[in-house]
Amino acid sequence: MADIIRRMKSADAGFDAALTALLNWEATTNPTVSNTVAGVLAAIRRDGDTALLGYTKQFDGVNADTAAELEIPQARLQAALLSIPTEVREALEKAAERIRSYHQHQRQESWSYTEADGTVLGQQITPLERVGLYVPGGKATYPSSVLMNAIPAKVAGVDELIMVSPTPKGFVNDMVLAAAAIAGVDRVFTIGGAQAVGALAYGTETIPKVDKIVGPGNIYVATAKRQVFGSVGLDMIAGPSEILVICDGKTDPDWIAMDLFSQAEHDEDAQSILLSPDADFLDAVEASIAKLLPTSARADIIRQSLSARGALVLVKDLDEAIALSNRIAPEHLELSFDNAQDCLPKIRHAGAIFMGRYTPEALGDYCAGPNHVLPTSGTARFSSPLGVYDFQKRSSIIGCSAAGAAELAKVASVLARGESLTAHARSAEYRFLPANDAGQESV
Amino acid sequence: MADIIRRMKSADAGFDAALTALLNWEATTNPTVSNTVAGVLAAIRRDGDTALLGYTKQFDGVNADTAAELEIPQARLQAALLSIPTEVREALEKAAERIRSYHQHQRQESWSYTEADGTVLGQQITPLERVGLYVPGGKATYPSSVLMNAIPAKVAGVDELIMVSPTPKGFVNDMVLAAAAIAGVDRVFTIGGAQAVGALAYGTETIPKVDKIVGPGNIYVATAKRQVFGSVGLDMIAGPSEILVICDGKTDPDWIAMDLFSQAEHDEDAQSILLSPDADFLDAVEASIAKLLPTSARADIIRQSLSARGALVLVKDLDEAIALSNRIAPEHLELSFDNAQDCLPKIRHAGAIFMGRYTPEALGDYCAGPNHVLPTSGTARFSSPLGVYDFQKRSSIIGCSAAGAAELAKVASVLARGESLTAHARSAEYRFLPANDAGQESV
């Protein structure tokens, strides 16, 4: 049988280059898609609802006479909540409760302080007013994604959260609507693709313009998001999902194999890597992979993903594994060994850190509490999980007393004149010089 | 004499449309620039130092045999600090101290909590490892910008802060080097343009690859930043600077005129708007503008800016002014009236809020403490001043006890099966089911 997943050793010559090649991922840009999307966005901006109705008919096969018909009323969301199996509803409610509870810890509060001369400095935190949430339609429709995107926005205090999701040929996913009801989504429209992104970014007669758009989507949605950036805020545009597992060799190899599968089953480009200092354990995991793969519903995708982008890597010790992890900056980092918490100070870059043998990534994907929208492709080096902070923004606060202004104005005047910005200097000088002395152009 | 600045009344028919037109700003993209930049970036990525040396010779007229010659040693920074006038050095030091003190309030700390069953949840905060700071060369070289960009990074704990700044024909600005010394910049290279952005984003043999690039630049720099986004984090790409002043009519009109000038003098596209309920006061400010303009060093730029994008607007009352401000979401909002602090809860969107008659924007630009890198063109609706938080990132922390995992795995299993992600479900189930019962593919 051909190897399902590659084996690597950190001690091998050429390991560094091989790892770099394995990790390499670049989003391809497609000029045809870019042009199509630009055309759709321009039409939405120009013709509003008329264009939106046209594209929704063309791309989703949904006929509507008015854009208002594309709104799903709150009563329908509540009906969906009652229509799904009790077990599923309870699981969604439990997950939502834990996600809400965790994210409440992320709320930032305004602060200020007063200096001796009475000058006040601070930072005012305010929620975004209106946010758009994109939810893909069709087969890859994930109610968990609704919870993970919507709840932080509502915890932040966003006034109005507008969800859009296409319903190709009219197919509506009740689990998604139920999740929207539980998360407190304010309005739902059955629109999708670049036209939905455009409607949210620019507003139409019916769809309100939002301040930020979040949520995953296909290449048309991602391209549209890139093109409207600036008019509107965005979450990150995700690459393929990845997991890095570090194991000391004492976790059940079936567990670890399945943890790797849980990432690989997302799509062929997903990446699952295991680091262990125990060669026998890597053999055991490889055997578990071979054993469990045929029992998996999504075996084809898992096989392709593990073959193209997976690896079982023999490392010298756990310290070397952690150093490699810091280089990889994984989206998901699973530390499958005892006392994993002691390692935290050594972890520099990771989207989410799963500690111990009883913390598979799948728990974090659904219900542990932290967000499952995480930085991919090494971007954990500079970015963070989606959070409440993505739906709040800050305003600096400065209130100078007359005495404070006199003191600061002297400094500002010197620096402004050093930069040849004399109006800046004079604006400052007015606050401390007698009128006749201020406003001179030379120092 | 022709009017220098337009007058508007909120009560006029057509005011809304006129205001929208006045605020309208769209960054133009230039395909020629995009292509040039793409070529430069590709060459830097492919040829590293060799390409960097070539472009630096071509664009800046600086000949160097090796890229190492383009580094300015720390001793040179210290020498610059001693070479500038004492008054300027002391002003820079005072400004730096206040900026540092304010930004220390923005540091975020890691947190975690333990649930009843022993499950640990939290968020680990870590600084970025390496950051690049772009500082424009030539005439528009602002030492204050070095302080505002560098200090938050160092307060965040960034390990290595690398400044790049072109030195056209070898011209080095000592104030900028002095500011770098005071701010604690770690390394300085005399490179600029798209080639400097490429070197920081991809790394060369000499220039280390960074995790994030911040700092202003011309259209080549801004275009290069857009093109490397994804490989590296970015600060915002700023539009023209703007100020909105709200005044009750009781501040010296010369002061307000000069506050408007201080924004207008930046460039022709800058925007200065005054809102007041006092028509006589608007007349007085208009007279001050006419009187002070001829005394201004940058009168031509100020005149063009006020004429193209400025306005004196008569409003019904201060409440209407604040409502308009929330619509505009200004970069700088000056509340030139008494007890301005009482209005803060009504302010939804603004980059920085300057309260009272003694707080001109110029103080915030240099030395009050808060950052002068602020969201422009209405993006204060969804973004924030540059801050320490831009140089820190978060990792979610999840550590389940065996009991906690059993509980969470049941929820995860139901939801994962609802999404047809059975490997997710089985990965969770292994943590609570006997081995033989886990890993079934059907619900």
Coordinates of C-alpha atoms in Angstrom, one line a residue, chain B residues 16-257:
Chain B
D16 CA -27.4 66.2 3.0
A17 CA -26.4 65.6 -0.6
A18 CA -24.0 68.5 -0.5
L19 CA -22.4 67.2 2.7
T20 CA -22.1 63.7 1.1
A21 CA -20.4 65.2 -1.9
L22 CA -18.0 67.2 0.3
L23 CA -17.0 64.2 2.3
N24 CA -16.7 61.9 -0.7
W25 CA -13.2 60.6 -1.0
E26 CA -11.9 57.6 -3.0
A27 CA -8.4 56.5 -3.2
T28 CA -7.6 56.3 -6.9
T29 CA -5.7 53.2 -7.9
N30 CA -3.1 53.6 -10.6
P31 CA -2.5 50.5 -12.9
T32 CA 0.9 51.8 -13.9
V33 CA 2.0 52.2 -10.3
S34 CA 0.5 48.7 -9.5
N35 CA 2.5 47.1 -12.3
T36 CA 5.7 48.9 -11.4
V37 CA 5.4 47.9 -7.8
A38 CA 4.6 44.3 -8.7
G39 CA 7.8 44.1 -10.7
V40 CA 9.9 45.6 -7.9
L41 CA 8.4 43.2 -5.4
A42 CA 9.0 40.2 -7.6
A43 CA 12.6 41.2 -8.1
I44 CA 13.2 41.7 -4.4
R45 CA 11.7 38.3 -3.7
R46 CA 13.8 36.6 -6.3
D47 CA 17.1 38.4 -6.1
G48 CA 17.1 39.8 -2.6
D49 CA 20.0 42.2 -1.8
T50 CA 21.1 42.4 -5.4
A51 CA 17.7 43.8 -6.5
L52 CA 17.6 46.0 -3.4
L53 CA 20.9 47.6 -4.2
G54 CA 19.9 48.1 -7.8
Y55 CA 16.7 49.9 -7.0
T56 CA 18.3 52.0 -4.3
K57 CA 20.8 53.2 -6.8
Q58 CA 18.2 53.8 -9.4
F59 CA 15.6 55.5 -7.4
D60 CA 17.5 57.2 -4.6
G61 CA 20.9 57.8 -6.3
V62 CA 22.6 55.9 -3.5
N63 CA 25.5 53.7 -4.5
A64 CA 26.4 50.9 -2.2
D65 CA 28.4 47.7 -2.9
T66 CA 26.7 45.7 -0.2
A67 CA 23.3 45.9 1.5
A68 CA 25.2 46.0 4.9
E69 CA 26.4 49.5 3.9
L70 CA 22.8 50.6 3.9
E71 CA 22.5 50.1 7.6
I72 CA 22.9 53.1 9.9
P73 CA 24.7 52.0 13.1
Q74 CA 23.3 52.8 16.5
A75 CA 26.3 55.1 17.2
R76 CA 25.1 57.3 14.3
L77 CA 21.7 57.5 15.9
Q78 CA 23.2 58.6 19.1
A79 CA 25.4 61.2 17.3
A80 CA 22.3 62.6 15.6
L81 CA 20.7 63.0 19.1
L82 CA 23.6 65.1 20.2
S83 CA 23.8 67.1 17.0
I84 CA 20.2 68.5 17.0
P85 CA 19.4 71.7 19.0
T86 CA 18.9 71.0 22.7
E87 CA 15.5 72.5 22.6
V88 CA 14.4 70.1 19.9
R89 CA 16.0 67.1 21.7
E90 CA 14.2 68.0 24.9
A91 CA 10.9 68.4 23.1
L92 CA 11.3 65.0 21.4
E93 CA 12.2 63.5 24.8
K94 CA 9.2 65.1 26.5
A95 CA 6.9 64.0 23.7
A96 CA 8.3 60.4 23.8
E97 CA 7.8 60.2 27.6
R98 CA 4.2 61.3 27.3
I99 CA 3.5 59.0 24.4
R100 CA 5.1 56.1 26.3
S101 CA 3.1 56.8 29.4
Y102 CA -0.2 57.0 27.6
H103 CA 0.4 53.9 25.6
Q104 CA 1.3 51.8 28.6
H105 CA -2.4 52.0 29.5
Q106 CA -3.1 50.1 26.3
R107 CA -1.1 47.0 27.2
Q108 CA -3.3 43.9 27.2
E109 CA -2.6 41.1 29.6
S110 CA -3.2 37.4 29.3
W111 CA -6.1 36.0 31.3
S112 CA -7.5 32.6 32.1
Y113 CA -10.2 31.1 34.2
T114 CA -10.8 27.6 35.5
E115 CA -14.3 26.0 35.4
A116 CA -15.7 23.8 38.1
D117 CA -14.7 20.6 36.4
G118 CA -11.1 21.8 36.0
T119 CA -11.3 22.9 32.4
V120 CA -9.1 26.0 31.8
L121 CA -10.0 28.7 29.2
G122 CA -8.2 31.9 28.5
Q123 CA -6.3 34.1 26.1
Q124 CA -2.5 34.4 25.9
I125 CA -1.2 37.8 24.8
T126 CA 2.2 37.9 23.0
P127 CA 4.0 40.7 21.3
L128 CA 4.9 40.5 17.6
E129 CA 8.5 39.3 17.1
R130 CA 9.7 41.7 14.5
V131 CA 8.1 44.9 13.0
G132 CA 9.1 47.1 10.1
L133 CA 8.6 50.9 10.3
Y134 CA 8.5 52.8 7.1
V135 CA 9.5 56.5 7.4
P136 CA 9.3 58.7 4.3
G137 CA 12.5 60.4 3.2
G138 CA 12.9 63.9 1.7
K139 CA 10.9 66.9 2.6
A140 CA 7.9 65.4 4.3
T141 CA 10.0 63.7 7.0
Y142 CA 8.4 63.7 10.4
P143 CA 10.2 62.8 13.5
S144 CA 6.9 62.8 15.4
S145 CA 5.8 60.0 13.1
V146 CA 8.8 57.9 14.2
L147 CA 7.8 58.4 17.9
M148 CA 4.1 57.6 17.2
N149 CA 4.8 54.4 15.3
A150 CA 7.8 53.1 17.2
I151 CA 6.8 53.7 20.8
P152 CA 3.6 51.6 20.8
A153 CA 5.6 48.7 19.3
K154 CA 8.3 48.9 22.0
V155 CA 5.7 49.2 24.8
A156 CA 4.0 46.1 23.4
G157 CA 7.4 44.3 23.8
V158 CA 8.3 43.8 20.1
D159 CA 11.7 42.1 20.0
E160 CA 13.1 43.9 17.1
L161 CA 11.9 47.1 15.4
I162 CA 13.5 47.8 12.0
M163 CA 13.1 51.2 10.5
V164 CA 13.6 51.9 6.8
S165 CA 13.8 55.4 5.4
P166 CA 15.2 56.4 2.0
T167 CA 18.0 58.9 1.8
P168 CA 17.6 60.4 -1.7
K169 CA 21.1 61.4 -2.9
G170 CA 22.4 60.5 0.6
F171 CA 20.4 63.2 2.5
V172 CA 19.9 62.0 6.1
N173 CA 17.5 63.8 8.5
D174 CA 19.1 64.0 11.9
M175 CA 15.8 64.8 13.7
V176 CA 14.4 61.5 12.4
L177 CA 17.5 59.6 13.5
A178 CA 17.3 61.3 16.9
A179 CA 13.7 60.3 17.2
A180 CA 14.6 56.7 16.3
A181 CA 17.2 56.8 19.1
I182 CA 14.8 58.1 21.6
A183 CA 12.0 55.6 20.6
G184 CA 14.4 52.6 20.9
V185 CA 14.4 51.6 17.2
D186 CA 16.7 48.5 17.0
R187 CA 18.0 48.8 13.4
V188 CA 17.8 51.4 10.7
F189 CA 18.3 50.9 6.9
T190 CA 18.5 53.7 4.3
I191 CA 16.1 52.1 1.9
G192 CA 12.7 53.2 0.7
G193 CA 9.9 52.8 -1.8
A194 CA 8.4 49.5 -2.9
Q195 CA 11.8 47.9 -2.7
A196 CA 12.0 48.6 1.1
V197 CA 8.5 47.2 1.6
G198 CA 9.4 44.1 -0.3
A199 CA 12.6 43.6 1.6
L200 CA 10.7 43.8 4.9
A201 CA 7.9 41.6 3.7
Y202 CA 10.0 38.8 2.2
G203 CA 13.4 39.3 3.8
T204 CA 16.7 39.5 1.9
E205 CA 20.1 38.2 2.8
T206 CA 20.6 41.4 4.8
I207 CA 17.2 42.8 5.7
P208 CA 15.3 40.5 8.1
K209 CA 11.7 39.5 7.2
V210 CA 9.3 41.2 9.6
D211 CA 5.8 40.2 10.8
K212 CA 4.1 43.6 10.3
I213 CA 4.9 46.8 8.4
V214 CA 3.6 50.2 9.7
G215 CA 4.1 53.8 8.8
P216 CA 3.1 56.2 6.1
G217 CA 4.5 56.5 2.5
N218 CA 3.8 57.7 -1.0
I219 CA 1.6 55.9 -3.5
Y220 CA 4.4 53.4 -4.3
V221 CA 4.8 52.5 -0.7
A222 CA 1.0 52.3 -0.1
T223 CA 0.6 50.1 -3.2
A224 CA 3.4 47.8 -2.2
K225 CA 1.9 47.5 1.2
R226 CA -1.4 46.4 -0.3
Q227 CA 0.4 43.9 -2.5
V228 CA 2.4 42.2 0.3
F229 CA -0.6 42.0 2.6
G230 CA -1.2 38.5 3.7
S231 CA 2.6 37.6 3.9
V232 CA 2.8 40.3 6.5
G233 CA 0.5 42.3 8.7
L234 CA -0.2 46.0 8.0
D235 CA -1.4 49.1 9.7
M236 CA -4.2 51.0 7.9
I237 CA -3.5 52.8 4.6
A238 CA -4.4 56.3 5.3
G239 CA -6.4 58.8 3.2
P240 CA -6.1 62.5 3.5
S241 CA -6.2 63.9 7.0
E242 CA -9.3 65.7 8.3
I243 CA -10.6 67.7 11.2
L244 CA -14.1 68.4 12.3
V245 CA -14.4 71.3 14.8
I246 CA -17.6 71.9 16.8
C247 CA -17.7 75.2 18.5
D248 CA -20.4 77.0 20.5
G249 CA -19.2 80.4 19.2
K250 CA -17.3 81.4 22.3
T251 CA -13.8 80.4 21.4
D252 CA -11.5 83.1 19.9
P253 CA -12.2 82.9 16.1
D254 CA -8.5 83.2 15.3
W255 CA -7.8 80.1 17.3
I256 CA -10.4 78.1 15.4
A257 CA -9.2 79.5 12.1

